[in-house]
Amino acid sequence: MRSAADLKKEIESRLKAYLKRDKNGIRHELLTIFVNTKSLSIARTHELLAAKFRVSIQSVASMVGTIASKIGILRIRKDKDNATAIYELKDQYADLVRRMVGVV
């Protein structure tokens, strides 16, 4: 079983690789939005990104899904009554993400 420190190093490595493939800054912006806002729906995330980038809601959903499942820094919360999923930055990775995207 991995220790917490090993897991954090693995997450950091995945995040670096993800950000390295960022051609136009949209991935950095998406992570910055999560650092500053903490929890968002796909629709709200799309609204915020569409103000700066030409992006479809499907692209935003794909990026958020990748960050949640492959990188593992987002938690998904879904209310029973509401079918809308809310994505939240996990507290234990907030400082790591903040450092990597340069948010003070």
Tab-separated table of C-alpha atoms in Angstrom:
chain	number	residue	atom	x	y	z
A	1	MET	CA	0.000	0.000	0.000
A	2	ARG	CA	1.240	3.486	-0.857
A	3	SER	CA	1.944	6.078	1.769
A	4	ALA	CA	0.301	9.498	1.629
A	5	ALA	CA	3.604	11.043	0.520
A	6	ASP	CA	3.986	8.524	-2.326
A	7	LEU	CA	0.429	9.161	-3.455
A	8	LYS	CA	0.984	12.914	-3.428
A	9	LYS	CA	4.136	12.493	-5.547
A	10	GLU	CA	2.181	10.358	-8.020
A	11	ILE	CA	-0.589	12.979	-8.210
A	12	GLU	CA	2.029	15.700	-8.758
A	13	SER	CA	3.607	13.692	-11.568
A	14	ARG	CA	0.228	13.175	-13.273
A	15	LEU	CA	-0.633	16.840	-12.885
A	16	LYS	CA	2.700	17.945	-14.382
A	17	ALA	CA	2.149	15.682	-17.392
A	18	TYR	CA	-1.396	17.001	-17.819
A	19	LEU	CA	-0.287	20.638	-17.673
A	20	LYS	CA	2.669	20.007	-19.984
A	21	ARG	CA	0.191	19.204	-22.774
A	22	ASP	CA	-1.647	22.516	-22.261
A	23	LYS	CA	-1.291	24.309	-25.603
A	24	ASN	CA	-3.440	27.400	-25.033
A	25	GLY	CA	-3.631	27.785	-21.251
A	26	ILE	CA	-7.130	26.370	-20.816
A	27	ARG	CA	-6.022	23.585	-18.458
A	28	HIS	CA	-4.169	26.057	-16.248
A	29	GLU	CA	-7.243	28.281	-16.225
A	30	LEU	CA	-9.529	25.362	-15.350
A	31	LEU	CA	-7.363	24.390	-12.388
A	32	THR	CA	-7.120	28.031	-11.300
A	33	ILE	CA	-10.917	28.216	-11.316
A	34	PHE	CA	-11.113	25.156	-9.052
A	35	VAL	CA	-8.479	26.584	-6.687
A	36	ASN	CA	-10.390	29.855	-6.393
A	37	THR	CA	-13.947	28.507	-6.376
A	38	LYS	CA	-13.550	25.057	-4.745
A	39	SER	CA	-16.779	23.484	-6.098
A	40	LEU	CA	-18.508	23.818	-9.466
A	41	SER	CA	-20.908	22.123	-11.827
A	42	ILE	CA	-19.902	21.439	-15.432
A	43	ALA	CA	-22.312	24.138	-16.635
A	44	ARG	CA	-20.839	26.790	-14.326
A	45	THR	CA	-17.299	25.739	-15.205
A	46	HIS	CA	-18.173	26.083	-18.891
A	47	GLU	CA	-19.557	29.594	-18.297
A	48	LEU	CA	-16.327	30.674	-16.627
A	49	LEU	CA	-14.044	29.126	-19.254
A	50	ALA	CA	-16.152	30.344	-22.198
A	51	ALA	CA	-15.495	33.918	-21.064
A	52	LYS	CA	-11.817	33.475	-22.041
A	53	PHE	CA	-11.715	30.501	-24.425
A	54	ARG	CA	-13.739	29.139	-27.280
A	55	VAL	CA	-14.763	25.820	-25.757
A	56	SER	CA	-17.774	23.489	-25.862
A	57	ILE	CA	-19.518	22.158	-22.785
A	58	GLN	CA	-18.513	18.638	-23.896
A	59	SER	CA	-14.838	19.649	-23.893
A	60	VAL	CA	-15.183	21.091	-20.408
A	61	ALA	CA	-16.912	17.921	-19.197
A	62	SER	CA	-14.092	15.852	-20.688
A	63	MET	CA	-11.369	17.933	-19.020
A	64	VAL	CA	-13.118	17.875	-15.643
A	65	GLY	CA	-13.716	14.125	-15.944
A	66	THR	CA	-10.051	13.524	-16.725
A	67	ILE	CA	-8.951	15.606	-13.752
A	68	ALA	CA	-11.382	13.756	-11.477
A	69	SER	CA	-10.693	10.206	-12.640
A	70	LYS	CA	-7.170	10.069	-14.068
A	71	ILE	CA	-5.417	12.660	-11.914
A	72	GLY	CA	-7.613	12.154	-8.850
A	73	ILE	CA	-7.711	15.657	-7.360
A	74	LEU	CA	-11.458	16.277	-7.649
A	75	ARG	CA	-14.289	14.813	-5.605
A	76	ILE	CA	-17.704	14.320	-7.205
A	77	ARG	CA	-20.768	15.146	-5.117
A	78	LYS	CA	-24.238	14.374	-6.378
A	79	ASP	CA	-27.418	15.225	-4.489
A	80	LYS	CA	-30.245	12.698	-4.464
A	81	ASP	CA	-32.846	15.152	-5.721
A	82	ASN	CA	-30.646	16.904	-8.239
A	83	ALA	CA	-28.981	15.048	-11.111
A	84	THR	CA	-26.298	17.744	-11.422
A	85	ALA	CA	-22.858	16.621	-10.308
A	86	ILE	CA	-20.750	19.084	-8.348
A	87	TYR	CA	-16.984	18.762	-8.626
A	88	GLU	CA	-14.846	19.851	-5.679
A	89	LEU	CA	-11.094	20.183	-5.334
A	90	LYS	CA	-9.933	17.776	-2.619
A	91	ASP	CA	-8.524	19.696	0.348
A	92	GLN	CA	-5.355	17.613	0.553
A	93	TYR	CA	-4.375	18.657	-3.001
A	94	ALA	CA	-5.363	22.340	-2.912
A	95	ASP	CA	-1.848	23.549	-1.993
A	96	LEU	CA	-0.239	21.329	-4.626
A	97	VAL	CA	-2.553	22.582	-7.380
A	98	ARG	CA	-2.177	26.189	-6.206
A	99	ARG	CA	1.606	25.869	-6.397
A	100	MET	CA	1.578	24.212	-9.826
A	101	VAL	CA	-0.695	26.769	-11.487
A	102	GLY	CA	0.930	29.715	-9.739
A	103	VAL	CA	-2.060	30.942	-7.745
A	104	VAL	CA	-1.126	32.872	-4.614
